[in-house]
Coordinates of C-alpha atoms and ligand atoms in Angstrom, one line a residue:
M1 CA 45.4 122.3 230.1
A2 CA 49.1 122.6 229.5
E3 CA 51.2 119.6 230.1
P4 CA 54.7 119.7 231.6
G5 CA 56.9 120.6 228.6
N6 CA 60.0 122.5 227.5
D7 CA 59.8 125.2 230.1
T8 CA 60.9 122.8 232.8
V9 CA 63.8 121.4 230.8
P10 CA 67.0 122.1 232.6
A11 CA 69.3 124.7 231.0
A12 CA 73.0 123.8 230.3
S13 CA 73.7 124.5 234.0
G14 CA 71.3 121.7 235.0
E15 CA 68.7 124.0 236.4
P16 CA 65.3 124.9 234.8
A17 CA 65.5 127.8 232.4
Y18 CA 63.3 130.0 234.6
V19 CA 65.7 130.0 237.5
E20 CA 68.4 132.5 236.2
P21 CA 65.9 135.3 235.2
I22 CA 64.1 135.0 238.6
V23 CA 67.3 135.2 240.6
K24 CA 68.7 138.0 238.4
Y25 CA 65.4 140.0 238.8
Y26 CA 65.3 139.7 242.6
D27 CA 69.0 140.3 243.1
G28 CA 69.0 143.2 240.7
T29 CA 65.9 145.0 242.2
W30 CA 66.7 144.7 245.9
F31 CA 67.4 148.5 246.1
D32 CA 64.0 149.3 244.5
Y33 CA 62.1 146.9 246.8
R34 CA 63.9 148.1 249.9
V35 CA 63.6 151.8 249.2
V36 CA 60.3 152.1 247.5
W37 CA 58.1 149.3 248.5
M38 CA 59.1 147.3 251.6
R39 CA 58.0 148.5 255.0
G40 CA 58.8 145.5 257.0
L41 CA 59.9 142.5 255.0
G42 CA 56.9 141.7 252.8
M43 CA 57.5 141.6 249.0
H44 CA 53.9 141.5 247.9
W45 CA 50.8 143.7 247.3
G46 CA 49.1 145.3 250.1
Y47 CA 45.5 144.5 251.4
W48 CA 43.5 147.6 252.4
D49 CA 40.4 147.3 254.6
D50 CA 38.5 149.8 256.8
Q51 CA 41.2 149.6 259.5
T52 CA 44.2 150.0 257.2
R53 CA 45.9 153.3 257.5
T54 CA 49.4 152.8 256.0
H55 CA 51.1 151.0 253.2
A56 CA 53.1 149.1 255.9
Q57 CA 49.9 147.8 257.5
S58 CA 48.5 146.8 254.1
L59 CA 51.5 144.6 253.5
T60 CA 51.1 142.7 256.8
N61 CA 47.3 142.6 256.1
M62 CA 47.8 140.7 252.9
T63 CA 49.7 138.0 254.8
R64 CA 47.1 138.0 257.5
A65 CA 44.3 137.6 254.9
L66 CA 46.0 134.6 253.5
A67 CA 46.7 133.1 256.9
G68 CA 43.0 133.4 257.6
R69 CA 42.3 130.6 255.2
A70 CA 43.9 128.0 257.5
S71 CA 43.8 127.3 261.3
M72 CA 47.4 127.7 262.3
R73 CA 48.4 126.5 265.8
P74 CA 51.7 126.4 267.6
G75 CA 53.8 123.5 266.6
M76 CA 52.4 123.2 263.1
R77 CA 54.9 123.0 260.2
V78 CA 54.6 125.4 257.4
L79 CA 56.5 125.4 254.1
D80 CA 56.9 128.9 252.7
A81 CA 57.4 128.2 249.0
G82 CA 59.1 131.3 247.6
C83 CA 59.9 133.1 250.9
G84 CA 61.6 136.2 249.6
V85 CA 63.6 137.7 252.5
G86 CA 61.4 136.0 255.1
G87 CA 58.7 138.6 255.8
P88 CA 55.6 136.2 255.8
A89 CA 57.6 133.4 257.4
L90 CA 58.7 135.5 260.3
W91 CA 55.3 137.0 260.8
L92 CA 53.6 133.6 260.8
A93 CA 56.1 132.3 263.4
E94 CA 55.7 135.3 265.6
T95 CA 51.9 135.4 265.3
Y96 CA 51.0 131.7 265.5
G97 CA 54.0 130.0 267.0
V98 CA 54.2 127.8 263.9
E99 CA 57.5 126.4 262.6
V100 CA 58.3 127.7 259.1
L101 CA 60.8 126.4 256.5
G102 CA 61.2 129.0 253.8
V103 CA 62.7 128.2 250.4
T104 CA 63.9 130.6 247.7
L105 CA 66.0 130.4 244.6
S106 CA 68.2 133.4 245.5
E107 CA 71.3 133.1 247.7
A108 CA 71.2 136.8 248.4
Q109 CA 67.6 136.5 249.7
L110 CA 68.6 133.4 251.7
A111 CA 71.4 135.4 253.5
R112 CA 69.0 138.3 254.2
A113 CA 66.2 136.1 255.4
R114 CA 68.6 134.3 257.8
K115 CA 69.9 137.6 259.1
Y116 CA 66.4 138.9 259.8
A117 CA 65.4 135.7 261.6
A118 CA 68.5 136.0 263.8
R119 CA 67.7 139.7 264.5
R120 CA 64.2 138.8 265.6
K121 CA 65.5 135.8 267.6
L122 CA 63.2 133.4 265.7
E123 CA 65.8 130.9 264.5
H124 CA 64.3 128.3 266.8
L125 CA 61.1 128.5 264.7
V126 CA 62.1 129.6 261.2
R127 CA 64.7 128.2 258.8
F128 CA 65.5 129.1 255.3
E129 CA 67.0 127.0 252.5
I130 CA 67.7 127.2 248.7
A131 CA 65.2 124.9 246.9
D132 CA 63.0 125.0 243.8
F133 CA 59.4 124.5 244.9
T134 CA 58.8 122.4 241.8
A135 CA 61.2 119.7 243.1
L136 CA 61.2 119.8 246.9
P137 CA 63.8 117.9 248.8
Y138 CA 61.4 117.1 251.6
D139 CA 59.6 113.9 252.6
E140 CA 56.0 113.1 251.8
G141 CA 53.6 114.4 254.5
S142 CA 56.2 116.7 256.2
F143 CA 54.0 119.9 256.5
D144 CA 50.6 121.0 257.8
V145 CA 50.5 124.1 255.5
V146 CA 52.2 124.9 252.2
W147 CA 52.2 128.6 251.7
A148 CA 52.9 130.4 248.4
Q149 CA 52.6 134.2 248.5
E150 CA 53.2 135.8 245.1
S151 CA 55.8 133.2 244.1
V152 CA 54.1 130.7 241.8
C153 CA 53.3 133.3 239.3
H154 CA 57.0 133.4 238.3
V155 CA 57.2 129.9 236.9
P156 CA 55.8 128.6 233.6
A157 CA 52.5 126.7 233.4
A158 CA 54.1 123.3 233.5
A159 CA 56.1 124.2 236.6
K160 CA 53.1 125.7 238.3
Q161 CA 51.5 122.2 237.9
L162 CA 54.7 120.6 239.3
F163 CA 54.5 122.9 242.3
L164 CA 50.9 121.9 243.0
K165 CA 51.9 118.2 242.8
E166 CA 54.8 118.8 245.1
A167 CA 52.7 120.8 247.5
S168 CA 50.2 117.9 247.6
R169 CA 53.0 115.4 248.2
V170 CA 54.7 117.2 251.1
L171 CA 51.5 118.0 252.9
K172 CA 50.1 115.8 255.6
P173 CA 46.6 114.4 254.9
G174 CA 44.2 117.2 255.8
G175 CA 46.9 119.8 255.2
R176 CA 46.2 123.1 253.6
M177 CA 47.7 124.7 250.5
L178 CA 47.4 128.5 250.6
M179 CA 48.3 130.7 247.7
E180 CA 48.1 134.5 247.2
D181 CA 48.9 135.2 243.6
W182 CA 47.9 137.1 240.4
F183 CA 45.8 135.5 237.7
R184 CA 44.6 136.2 234.2
I185 CA 40.9 136.8 233.8
A186 CA 40.8 135.0 230.5
R187 CA 43.0 133.4 227.8
P188 CA 43.6 134.3 225.1
Y189 CA 43.4 138.1 224.9
T190 CA 43.6 140.2 221.8
S191 CA 47.1 140.5 220.4
D192 CA 47.4 144.0 221.8
N193 CA 46.5 142.8 225.2
E194 CA 48.7 139.8 225.0
T195 CA 51.6 142.1 224.1
L196 CA 50.9 144.3 227.0
M197 CA 50.7 141.3 229.4
H198 CA 54.0 139.9 228.0
E199 CA 55.9 143.2 228.2
W200 CA 54.7 143.8 231.8
L201 CA 55.4 140.3 233.0
E202 CA 58.8 139.9 231.3
G203 CA 60.1 143.0 233.3
W204 CA 59.2 141.2 236.5
A205 CA 60.7 137.8 235.4
I206 CA 57.3 136.2 235.1
D207 CA 56.6 133.8 232.2
D208 CA 52.8 134.1 232.2
L209 CA 49.9 134.1 234.6
A210 CA 47.6 131.2 235.0
T211 CA 43.9 131.9 234.5
T212 CA 41.7 131.3 237.6
D213 CA 40.2 128.2 235.9
E214 CA 43.6 126.8 235.1
I215 CA 45.0 127.2 238.6
T216 CA 41.9 125.7 240.3
G217 CA 41.8 122.9 237.7
W218 CA 45.4 122.1 238.2
S219 CA 44.9 122.1 242.0
R220 CA 42.2 119.4 241.6
D221 CA 44.4 117.5 239.2
A222 CA 47.1 117.5 241.9
G223 CA 44.7 115.8 244.3
F224 CA 43.4 118.8 246.3
T225 CA 39.8 119.1 247.4
D226 CA 37.8 122.2 248.7
V227 CA 39.6 124.2 246.1
D228 CA 38.4 127.8 246.6
L229 CA 39.7 130.9 244.9
R230 CA 38.6 134.4 246.1
N231 CA 39.1 137.5 244.1
I232 CA 40.5 140.1 246.5
T233 CA 41.6 142.7 243.9
P234 CA 39.3 145.5 245.3
F235 CA 41.3 145.2 248.6
A236 CA 44.6 145.6 246.7
F237 CA 43.4 148.4 244.5
R238 CA 45.2 151.2 246.5
S239 CA 48.4 149.1 246.4
I240 CA 48.2 148.6 242.7
R241 CA 47.6 152.3 242.2
R242 CA 50.4 153.3 244.6
L243 CA 52.9 151.3 242.6
H244 CA 51.7 153.0 239.4
R245 CA 52.0 156.5 240.9
L246 CA 55.5 155.8 242.3
A247 CA 56.6 154.5 238.9
R248 CA 55.2 157.6 237.1
W249 CA 56.9 159.8 239.6
L250 CA 60.2 158.0 239.6
G251 CA 60.2 157.4 235.8
P252 CA 62.1 160.5 234.6
G253 CA 64.8 160.2 237.4
G254 CA 65.2 156.6 236.5
L255 CA 65.9 157.4 232.8
I256 CA 68.5 160.0 233.8
L257 CA 70.2 157.6 236.2
K258 CA 70.2 154.9 233.5
A259 CA 71.8 157.2 231.1
L260 CA 74.5 157.9 233.7
H261 CA 74.9 154.1 234.2
L262 CA 73.7 154.4 237.7
R263 CA 70.7 152.2 237.1
T264 CA 70.7 148.8 235.4
D265 CA 68.5 147.4 232.6
V266 CA 66.9 145.1 235.2
E267 CA 66.0 148.0 237.5
Q268 CA 64.6 150.0 234.5
A269 CA 62.6 147.1 233.3
N270 CA 61.2 146.7 236.8
L271 CA 60.1 150.4 236.8
R272 CA 58.6 150.1 233.4
S273 CA 56.6 147.0 234.4
A274 CA 55.3 149.0 237.4
K275 CA 53.6 151.2 234.9
L276 CA 52.5 148.4 232.6
Q277 CA 50.8 146.5 235.4
W278 CA 48.5 149.5 235.8
A279 CA 47.7 149.6 232.1
A280 CA 46.9 145.9 232.3
Y281 CA 44.8 146.4 235.4
Q282 CA 42.8 149.2 233.8
R283 CA 42.1 146.9 230.8
N284 CA 40.8 144.3 233.3
L285 CA 43.4 141.7 232.3
W286 CA 44.4 140.4 235.7
L287 CA 43.3 140.0 239.3
I288 CA 44.7 139.1 242.7
G289 CA 43.3 136.0 244.3
L290 CA 43.6 133.9 247.5
L291 CA 43.5 130.3 246.7
A292 CA 43.0 127.7 249.4
A293 CA 42.7 123.9 249.0
T294 CA 42.9 120.8 251.2
K295 CA 44.8 117.5 250.8
P296 CA 42.2 114.9 251.5
S297 CA 42.6 112.9 254.8
Ligands
SAM301 C1 57.4 138.4 245.0 S1 58.6 137.4 245.9 C2 57.5 137.0 247.3 C3 58.3 136.7 248.5 C4 57.5 136.4 249.7 N1 56.5 135.3 249.5 C5 56.8 137.6 250.2 O1 55.5 137.7 250.0 O2 57.4 138.5 250.8 C6 58.7 135.9 245.0 C7 59.6 134.8 245.6 O3 59.4 133.6 245.0 C8 60.6 132.9 244.8 N2 60.5 131.9 243.8 C9 60.1 132.0 242.5 N3 60.1 130.9 241.9 C10 60.6 129.9 242.8 C11 60.9 128.5 242.7 N4 60.7 127.9 241.6 N5 61.3 127.9 243.8 C12 61.5 128.6 245.0 N6 61.3 129.9 245.1 C13 60.8 130.6 244.0 C14 61.6 134.0 244.5 O4 62.9 133.6 244.8 C15 61.1 135.1 245.5 O5 61.7 134.8 246.8

């Protein structure tokens, strides 16, 4: 198992090296997310079951599927680690009456999340702050649930382990850690497949994915019990395919806009990665999983 190492060493600015690319990616791709993907505020894959009719429903369903792995009751405190623009946090507060504190690295996301909370009149239940989930400025035992939806994938292996330790620290005894994320199926792959993975993930500001064995092992190392990871990829298949089709369709237009300096390198890399994720999926290199674990009482 990887030990915390150089990838968590602060850059000259004093923050870990992964922070800047993540912020640049999200701030630079807001237009794409808003126009092409987000229906509602969720920035994640969709979950399709028999009742799902639309992409919008599938996005909410993914959050619902993760929430189903804990018993949330009014008054409980949830930390949303990597909250995006607040989609899951606002849905959890509206649906269960829980109090949610969402953290992100991006000031632009923070401003949007606060605006959406105000519009929905949920400021009494939901707050947003800037914080790195690998070094949380919150006391031990402050939360009933730590929630991480497609956020932990972004940080390097050592930082993923730091996140799990922080999650365990800030949870109350008996609290639940819930994660929806993408995982490698194995390590290492052939060099061709490693190159494909790297090119895909780099365009989305992701260092590397953990394998399912790594993430479950690190969760146990962080003190969690009842560690359980479910592969839900078949439920996300239509979502994965949708993104690929959109990317194929938008590809030529994107190149023209890029040549006219109307699209940035970050936006074009985002589009290219939307195609590469499909190639990696077809080679069976990654899966989407729901991870749940308990902090012992
Ligand atoms: C794909 S978005 C998911 C947002 C949200 N969970 C959702 O499902 O709509 C990933 C989020 O993780 C955040 N993130 C990534 N690394 C982080 C870190 N080390 N600390 C805090 N937030 C982080 C990003 O800023 C972004 O908001």
